[in-house]
């Protein structure tokens, strides 16, 4: 009985701490991924501005086409090698210090960066698809009323694209909640990492991962509820059903 | 001085000459009607006049000012002064009728939200839709949608209206309500250029019909001279064919 409570006394605080770090990974990654996805999706869906179209396509195929764990390792272990090159250059030419410091990310920093880039690539797919399904005539009508190109995007295309893409985008955030566990590969002590270390210390993996699963489950449920509320709040009669 | 003048407009799309050296003028309060077979380039011509397609050659003058040398910003201002009505309405699907009208006032004319909504409701009332202001496009009939799009264009205080087959996508029983609005506008002195297949309507309201075929304006004249039986014009032939297709007009 003593051992029993010692295990749980160690587990819960560790999991809560891990959960906080998980949240700190997920929230900025979800927000950043959404913003990046909208920007990239706009560029890919409208092919405007032209010169950014190909780079965006390349970025998306790169991040959709490689394993997330590999991206994490490349960012965490590969960037410092770039830093070795950059640092002397920065010193030589008086470039700002943060430029090479960026190349030595913490496990946390590298994870958030990769999650944003990866999530942004997937989000842009949903946004692009939504934009392609909006009738071109509406863009023409906006231009005919004297909207600038940017105004037509922001006032006409984007509000519709977001509504159409929302189910897909929220799904991607749900995935992100779960793949944030991969930050543990870079030894970030988020939820999964915490469960693993307590589990291995006490040799009780099943229970500690089961408890970690409960955390993920409640977070996903909360997010699902929130997204469907937003979807209802933004609903427009008869929109997106044709 | 004409309100709107198009000089020698030409436009190629996809390597094909779609509009071929077209010139026309619209005087204050005048309604001209553009007719012609499908694929003749009517829509493309209207969009060139509006600079939605930049003409390859020629220029458009609005009250004597040429759009040819305008930069992007001024082209947007130029477009504001010309209203455009599309065959398939092109309402913004995510906005209610009143916001469809108000959004351009807010974004382009920088009205406050309140002033924009007030103006929008007034314009909707003008086209007989005061009671539909809160409805969304999916909740409106085709005729109502087209009237909203007319209200949306009118709210910008355009000097000219271009109408591209405004009733072609409508069920026959809904055509009348839209034509009535357009007739009211004509009576109110709005300057308009309208592509249409509604020959009977055109005949009643216009002094000049322009016949467009294969990118060129091949015939022009008053309905009386152009469409008179035995006038032997291509326009008369085309109208006879239309009448045959549609039954009696
Ligand atoms: N973006 C484009 N690229 C290539 N060809 C085009 C393009 N837009 C229109 N066309 C062609 O231009 C021709 C004229 O089209 P337009 O829509 O102007 O004719 P229209 O007189 O308005 O016909 P309708 O009565 O069917 O509306 C058509 O043959 C069409 O296929
Ligand atoms: Mg047409």
PDB file of C-alpha atoms in Angstrom, chain B residues 9-190:
ATOM      1  CA  UNK B   9     -10.931  47.913 -77.513  1.00  0.00           C
ATOM      2  CA  UNK B  10      -9.269  44.623 -78.419  1.00  0.00           C
ATOM      3  CA  UNK B  11      -8.662  41.649 -76.186  1.00  0.00           C
ATOM      4  CA  UNK B  12      -7.233  38.200 -76.759  1.00  0.00           C
ATOM      5  CA  UNK B  13      -7.693  35.351 -74.325  1.00  0.00           C
ATOM      6  CA  UNK B  14      -5.919  32.050 -74.647  1.00  0.00           C
ATOM      7  CA  UNK B  15      -4.392  33.164 -77.930  1.00  0.00           C
ATOM      8  CA  UNK B  16      -7.801  33.873 -79.465  1.00  0.00           C
ATOM      9  CA  UNK B  17      -9.032  37.327 -80.382  1.00  0.00           C
ATOM     10  CA  UNK B  18     -12.252  37.650 -78.376  1.00  0.00           C
ATOM     11  CA  UNK B  19     -12.950  41.369 -78.664  1.00  0.00           C
ATOM     12  CA  UNK B  20     -11.900  42.971 -81.911  1.00  0.00           C
ATOM     13  CA  UNK B  21     -11.615  46.731 -82.189  1.00  0.00           C
ATOM     14  CA  UNK B  22     -14.841  47.717 -80.459  1.00  0.00           C
ATOM     15  CA  UNK B  23     -15.779  51.374 -79.918  1.00  0.00           C
ATOM     16  CA  UNK B  24     -18.871  52.734 -78.257  1.00  0.00           C
ATOM     17  CA  UNK B  25     -20.098  55.695 -76.249  1.00  0.00           C
ATOM     18  CA  UNK B  26     -22.722  56.106 -73.564  1.00  0.00           C
ATOM     19  CA  UNK B  27     -24.289  59.514 -72.995  1.00  0.00           C
ATOM     20  CA  UNK B  28     -25.748  60.644 -69.720  1.00  0.00           C
ATOM     21  CA  UNK B  29     -28.962  58.737 -68.957  1.00  0.00           C
ATOM     22  CA  UNK B  30     -28.684  56.538 -71.996  1.00  0.00           C
ATOM     23  CA  UNK B  31     -29.422  52.810 -72.068  1.00  0.00           C
ATOM     24  CA  UNK B  32     -27.756  50.825 -74.796  1.00  0.00           C
ATOM     25  CA  UNK B  33     -28.383  47.165 -75.359  1.00  0.00           C
ATOM     26  CA  UNK B  34     -25.819  44.645 -76.471  1.00  0.00           C
ATOM     27  CA  UNK B  35     -27.125  41.571 -78.220  1.00  0.00           C
ATOM     28  CA  UNK B  36     -25.535  38.760 -80.148  1.00  0.00           C
ATOM     29  CA  UNK B  37     -24.940  35.048 -80.254  1.00  0.00           C
ATOM     30  CA  UNK B  38     -23.382  33.191 -77.354  1.00  0.00           C
ATOM     31  CA  UNK B  39     -19.603  33.289 -77.409  1.00  0.00           C
ATOM     32  CA  UNK B  40     -19.605  36.528 -79.365  1.00  0.00           C
ATOM     33  CA  UNK B  41     -17.578  38.276 -76.689  1.00  0.00           C
ATOM     34  CA  UNK B  42     -20.220  40.331 -74.874  1.00  0.00           C
ATOM     35  CA  UNK B  43     -19.091  39.382 -71.393  1.00  0.00           C
ATOM     36  CA  UNK B  44     -15.465  39.878 -72.282  1.00  0.00           C
ATOM     37  CA  UNK B  45     -16.211  43.310 -73.719  1.00  0.00           C
ATOM     38  CA  UNK B  46     -18.077  44.380 -70.574  1.00  0.00           C
ATOM     39  CA  UNK B  47     -15.244  43.137 -68.411  1.00  0.00           C
ATOM     40  CA  UNK B  48     -12.739  45.023 -70.535  1.00  0.00           C
ATOM     41  CA  UNK B  49     -14.718  48.215 -70.132  1.00  0.00           C
ATOM     42  CA  UNK B  50     -14.590  47.593 -66.418  1.00  0.00           C
ATOM     43  CA  UNK B  51     -10.864  46.793 -66.538  1.00  0.00           C
ATOM     44  CA  UNK B  52     -11.537  43.419 -64.942  1.00  0.00           C
ATOM     45  CA  UNK B  53      -9.699  42.360 -68.063  1.00  0.00           C
ATOM     46  CA  UNK B  54      -7.122  44.893 -69.082  1.00  0.00           C
ATOM     47  CA  UNK B  55      -7.713  45.530 -72.793  1.00  0.00           C
ATOM     48  CA  UNK B  56      -4.767  44.637 -75.028  1.00  0.00           C
ATOM     49  CA  UNK B  57      -5.491  47.652 -77.138  1.00  0.00           C
ATOM     50  CA  UNK B  58      -7.658  50.711 -76.884  1.00  0.00           C
ATOM     51  CA  UNK B  59      -8.794  52.685 -73.909  1.00  0.00           C
ATOM     52  CA  UNK B  60     -11.810  53.426 -71.781  1.00  0.00           C
ATOM     53  CA  UNK B  61     -12.683  56.952 -70.744  1.00  0.00           C
ATOM     54  CA  UNK B  62     -14.966  57.753 -67.855  1.00  0.00           C
ATOM     55  CA  UNK B  63     -16.102  61.376 -68.031  1.00  0.00           C
ATOM     56  CA  UNK B  64     -13.112  62.085 -70.188  1.00  0.00           C
ATOM     57  CA  UNK B  65     -10.534  60.485 -67.901  1.00  0.00           C
ATOM     58  CA  UNK B  66      -8.695  57.590 -69.490  1.00  0.00           C
ATOM     59  CA  UNK B  67      -8.174  54.444 -67.459  1.00  0.00           C
ATOM     60  CA  UNK B  68      -5.262  53.361 -69.650  1.00  0.00           C
ATOM     61  CA  UNK B  69      -2.552  55.091 -67.657  1.00  0.00           C
ATOM     62  CA  UNK B  70      -4.016  54.573 -64.220  1.00  0.00           C
ATOM     63  CA  UNK B  71      -2.049  52.664 -61.611  1.00  0.00           C
ATOM     64  CA  UNK B  72      -3.555  49.902 -59.523  1.00  0.00           C
ATOM     65  CA  UNK B  73      -5.030  52.180 -56.903  1.00  0.00           C
ATOM     66  CA  UNK B  74      -6.718  54.462 -59.369  1.00  0.00           C
ATOM     67  CA  UNK B  75      -8.105  51.519 -61.282  1.00  0.00           C
ATOM     68  CA  UNK B  76      -9.862  50.455 -58.079  1.00  0.00           C
ATOM     69  CA  UNK B  77     -11.336  53.945 -57.804  1.00  0.00           C
ATOM     70  CA  UNK B  78     -12.288  53.824 -61.484  1.00  0.00           C
ATOM     71  CA  UNK B  79     -14.083  50.504 -60.987  1.00  0.00           C
ATOM     72  CA  UNK B  80     -16.074  51.877 -58.064  1.00  0.00           C
ATOM     73  CA  UNK B  81     -17.687  54.361 -60.404  1.00  0.00           C
ATOM     74  CA  UNK B  82     -18.896  51.670 -62.775  1.00  0.00           C
ATOM     75  CA  UNK B  83     -21.412  49.175 -61.437  1.00  0.00           C
ATOM     76  CA  UNK B  84     -21.319  45.637 -62.766  1.00  0.00           C
ATOM     77  CA  UNK B  85     -24.141  43.121 -62.675  1.00  0.00           C
ATOM     78  CA  UNK B  86     -23.303  39.513 -63.456  1.00  0.00           C
ATOM     79  CA  UNK B  87     -25.362  36.766 -64.959  1.00  0.00           C
ATOM     80  CA  UNK B  88     -24.986  34.542 -61.896  1.00  0.00           C
ATOM     81  CA  UNK B  89     -25.318  37.308 -59.284  1.00  0.00           C
ATOM     82  CA  UNK B  90     -22.036  36.619 -57.503  1.00  0.00           C
ATOM     83  CA  UNK B  91     -23.341  37.562 -54.089  1.00  0.00           C
ATOM     84  CA  UNK B  92     -20.956  36.978 -51.207  1.00  0.00           C
ATOM     85  CA  UNK B  93     -22.316  33.725 -49.816  1.00  0.00           C
ATOM     86  CA  UNK B  94     -21.248  34.303 -46.237  1.00  0.00           C
ATOM     87  CA  UNK B  95     -22.963  37.672 -45.828  1.00  0.00           C
ATOM     88  CA  UNK B  96     -26.610  38.589 -45.364  1.00  0.00           C
ATOM     89  CA  UNK B  97     -28.279  40.694 -48.030  1.00  0.00           C
ATOM     90  CA  UNK B  98     -27.693  43.919 -46.107  1.00  0.00           C
ATOM     91  CA  UNK B  99     -24.067  43.064 -45.443  1.00  0.00           C
ATOM     92  CA  UNK B 100     -23.509  42.176 -49.069  1.00  0.00           C
ATOM     93  CA  UNK B 101     -24.374  45.780 -49.796  1.00  0.00           C
ATOM     94  CA  UNK B 102     -22.698  47.246 -46.724  1.00  0.00           C
ATOM     95  CA  UNK B 103     -19.341  45.505 -47.005  1.00  0.00           C
ATOM     96  CA  UNK B 104     -18.248  47.449 -50.066  1.00  0.00           C
ATOM     97  CA  UNK B 105     -19.366  50.705 -48.478  1.00  0.00           C
ATOM     98  CA  UNK B 106     -17.265  49.945 -45.443  1.00  0.00           C
ATOM     99  CA  UNK B 107     -14.178  48.580 -47.164  1.00  0.00           C
ATOM    100  CA  UNK B 108     -14.056  50.721 -50.262  1.00  0.00           C
ATOM    101  CA  UNK B 109     -15.882  53.924 -49.317  1.00  0.00           C
ATOM    102  CA  UNK B 110     -14.801  53.776 -45.666  1.00  0.00           C
ATOM    103  CA  UNK B 111     -18.298  54.263 -44.290  1.00  0.00           C
ATOM    104  CA  UNK B 112     -18.797  53.527 -40.601  1.00  0.00           C
ATOM    105  CA  UNK B 113     -20.554  50.231 -39.904  1.00  0.00           C
ATOM    106  CA  UNK B 114     -23.745  52.022 -38.977  1.00  0.00           C
ATOM    107  CA  UNK B 115     -23.832  54.374 -41.893  1.00  0.00           C
ATOM    108  CA  UNK B 116     -23.084  51.495 -44.247  1.00  0.00           C
ATOM    109  CA  UNK B 117     -25.949  49.396 -42.894  1.00  0.00           C
ATOM    110  CA  UNK B 118     -28.338  52.317 -43.066  1.00  0.00           C
ATOM    111  CA  UNK B 119     -27.431  52.981 -46.667  1.00  0.00           C
ATOM    112  CA  UNK B 120     -27.624  49.252 -47.455  1.00  0.00           C
ATOM    113  CA  UNK B 121     -31.153  49.025 -46.101  1.00  0.00           C
ATOM    114  CA  UNK B 122     -32.188  52.061 -48.098  1.00  0.00           C
ATOM    115  CA  UNK B 123     -30.803  50.510 -51.301  1.00  0.00           C
ATOM    116  CA  UNK B 124     -32.524  47.211 -50.580  1.00  0.00           C
ATOM    117  CA  UNK B 125     -35.785  49.049 -50.069  1.00  0.00           C
ATOM    118  CA  UNK B 126     -35.268  50.715 -53.426  1.00  0.00           C
ATOM    119  CA  UNK B 127     -35.223  47.308 -55.149  1.00  0.00           C
ATOM    120  CA  UNK B 128     -38.190  46.097 -53.080  1.00  0.00           C
ATOM    121  CA  UNK B 129     -36.298  43.927 -50.621  1.00  0.00           C
ATOM    122  CA  UNK B 130     -36.669  45.864 -47.384  1.00  0.00           C
ATOM    123  CA  UNK B 131     -38.055  42.777 -45.664  1.00  0.00           C
ATOM    124  CA  UNK B 132     -35.278  40.469 -46.861  1.00  0.00           C
ATOM    125  CA  UNK B 133     -32.312  42.450 -45.542  1.00  0.00           C
ATOM    126  CA  UNK B 134     -31.374  39.880 -42.910  1.00  0.00           C
ATOM    127  CA  UNK B 135     -31.567  36.832 -45.166  1.00  0.00           C
ATOM    128  CA  UNK B 136     -28.517  35.075 -46.584  1.00  0.00           C
ATOM    129  CA  UNK B 137     -28.003  34.337 -50.299  1.00  0.00           C
ATOM    130  CA  UNK B 138     -28.923  30.682 -49.832  1.00  0.00           C
ATOM    131  CA  UNK B 139     -32.301  31.825 -48.505  1.00  0.00           C
ATOM    132  CA  UNK B 140     -33.142  34.082 -51.468  1.00  0.00           C
ATOM    133  CA  UNK B 141     -34.675  33.280 -54.840  1.00  0.00           C
ATOM    134  CA  UNK B 142     -32.690  33.972 -57.994  1.00  0.00           C
ATOM    135  CA  UNK B 143     -34.636  37.131 -58.723  1.00  0.00           C
ATOM    136  CA  UNK B 144     -34.091  38.385 -55.195  1.00  0.00           C
ATOM    137  CA  UNK B 145     -30.378  37.628 -55.411  1.00  0.00           C
ATOM    138  CA  UNK B 146     -30.072  39.608 -58.597  1.00  0.00           C
ATOM    139  CA  UNK B 147     -31.918  42.526 -57.006  1.00  0.00           C
ATOM    140  CA  UNK B 148     -29.538  42.424 -54.050  1.00  0.00           C
ATOM    141  CA  UNK B 149     -26.627  42.555 -56.465  1.00  0.00           C
ATOM    142  CA  UNK B 150     -28.204  45.560 -58.169  1.00  0.00           C
ATOM    143  CA  UNK B 151     -28.652  47.245 -54.786  1.00  0.00           C
ATOM    144  CA  UNK B 152     -25.027  46.459 -53.993  1.00  0.00           C
ATOM    145  CA  UNK B 153     -23.859  48.129 -57.182  1.00  0.00           C
ATOM    146  CA  UNK B 154     -26.167  51.126 -56.745  1.00  0.00           C
ATOM    147  CA  UNK B 155     -24.917  51.765 -53.233  1.00  0.00           C
ATOM    148  CA  UNK B 156     -21.554  52.725 -54.686  1.00  0.00           C
ATOM    149  CA  UNK B 157     -23.206  55.613 -56.569  1.00  0.00           C
ATOM    150  CA  UNK B 158     -21.919  54.460 -59.940  1.00  0.00           C
ATOM    151  CA  UNK B 159     -21.949  56.794 -62.914  1.00  0.00           C
ATOM    152  CA  UNK B 160     -22.569  53.880 -65.264  1.00  0.00           C
ATOM    153  CA  UNK B 161     -23.989  50.409 -64.869  1.00  0.00           C
ATOM    154  CA  UNK B 162     -22.877  47.459 -66.966  1.00  0.00           C
ATOM    155  CA  UNK B 163     -25.305  44.560 -66.916  1.00  0.00           C
ATOM    156  CA  UNK B 164     -24.208  41.191 -68.258  1.00  0.00           C
ATOM    157  CA  UNK B 165     -27.313  39.158 -69.066  1.00  0.00           C
ATOM    158  CA  UNK B 166     -28.853  39.918 -65.675  1.00  0.00           C
ATOM    159  CA  UNK B 167     -31.867  37.669 -66.264  1.00  0.00           C
ATOM    160  CA  UNK B 168     -30.359  34.725 -68.136  1.00  0.00           C
ATOM    161  CA  UNK B 169     -29.926  32.566 -65.069  1.00  0.00           C
ATOM    162  CA  UNK B 170     -33.471  33.177 -63.831  1.00  0.00           C
ATOM    163  CA  UNK B 171     -36.602  31.099 -64.083  1.00  0.00           C
ATOM    164  CA  UNK B 172     -39.077  32.781 -66.434  1.00  0.00           C
ATOM    165  CA  UNK B 173     -41.446  33.815 -63.657  1.00  0.00           C
ATOM    166  CA  UNK B 174     -38.641  35.694 -61.861  1.00  0.00           C
ATOM    167  CA  UNK B 175     -37.378  37.669 -64.841  1.00  0.00           C
ATOM    168  CA  UNK B 176     -40.078  40.308 -64.552  1.00  0.00           C
ATOM    169  CA  UNK B 177     -39.139  41.524 -61.077  1.00  0.00           C
ATOM    170  CA  UNK B 178     -35.543  42.137 -62.145  1.00  0.00           C
ATOM    171  CA  UNK B 179     -36.489  43.812 -65.424  1.00  0.00           C
ATOM    172  CA  UNK B 180     -38.846  46.102 -63.500  1.00  0.00           C
ATOM    173  CA  UNK B 181     -35.982  47.260 -61.309  1.00  0.00           C
ATOM    174  CA  UNK B 182     -33.825  47.899 -64.379  1.00  0.00           C
ATOM    175  CA  UNK B 183     -36.647  49.763 -66.099  1.00  0.00           C
ATOM    176  CA  UNK B 184     -37.031  51.945 -62.991  1.00  0.00           C
ATOM    177  CA  UNK B 185     -33.329  52.702 -63.118  1.00  0.00           C
ATOM    178  CA  UNK B 186     -33.557  53.644 -66.774  1.00  0.00           C
ATOM    179  CA  UNK B 187     -36.471  55.935 -66.058  1.00  0.00           C
ATOM    180  CA  UNK B 188     -34.483  57.454 -63.216  1.00  0.00           C
ATOM    181  CA  UNK B 189     -31.783  58.449 -65.663  1.00  0.00           C
ATOM    182  CA  UNK B 190     -29.100  55.852 -64.955  1.00  0.00           C
TER     183      UNK B 190
END
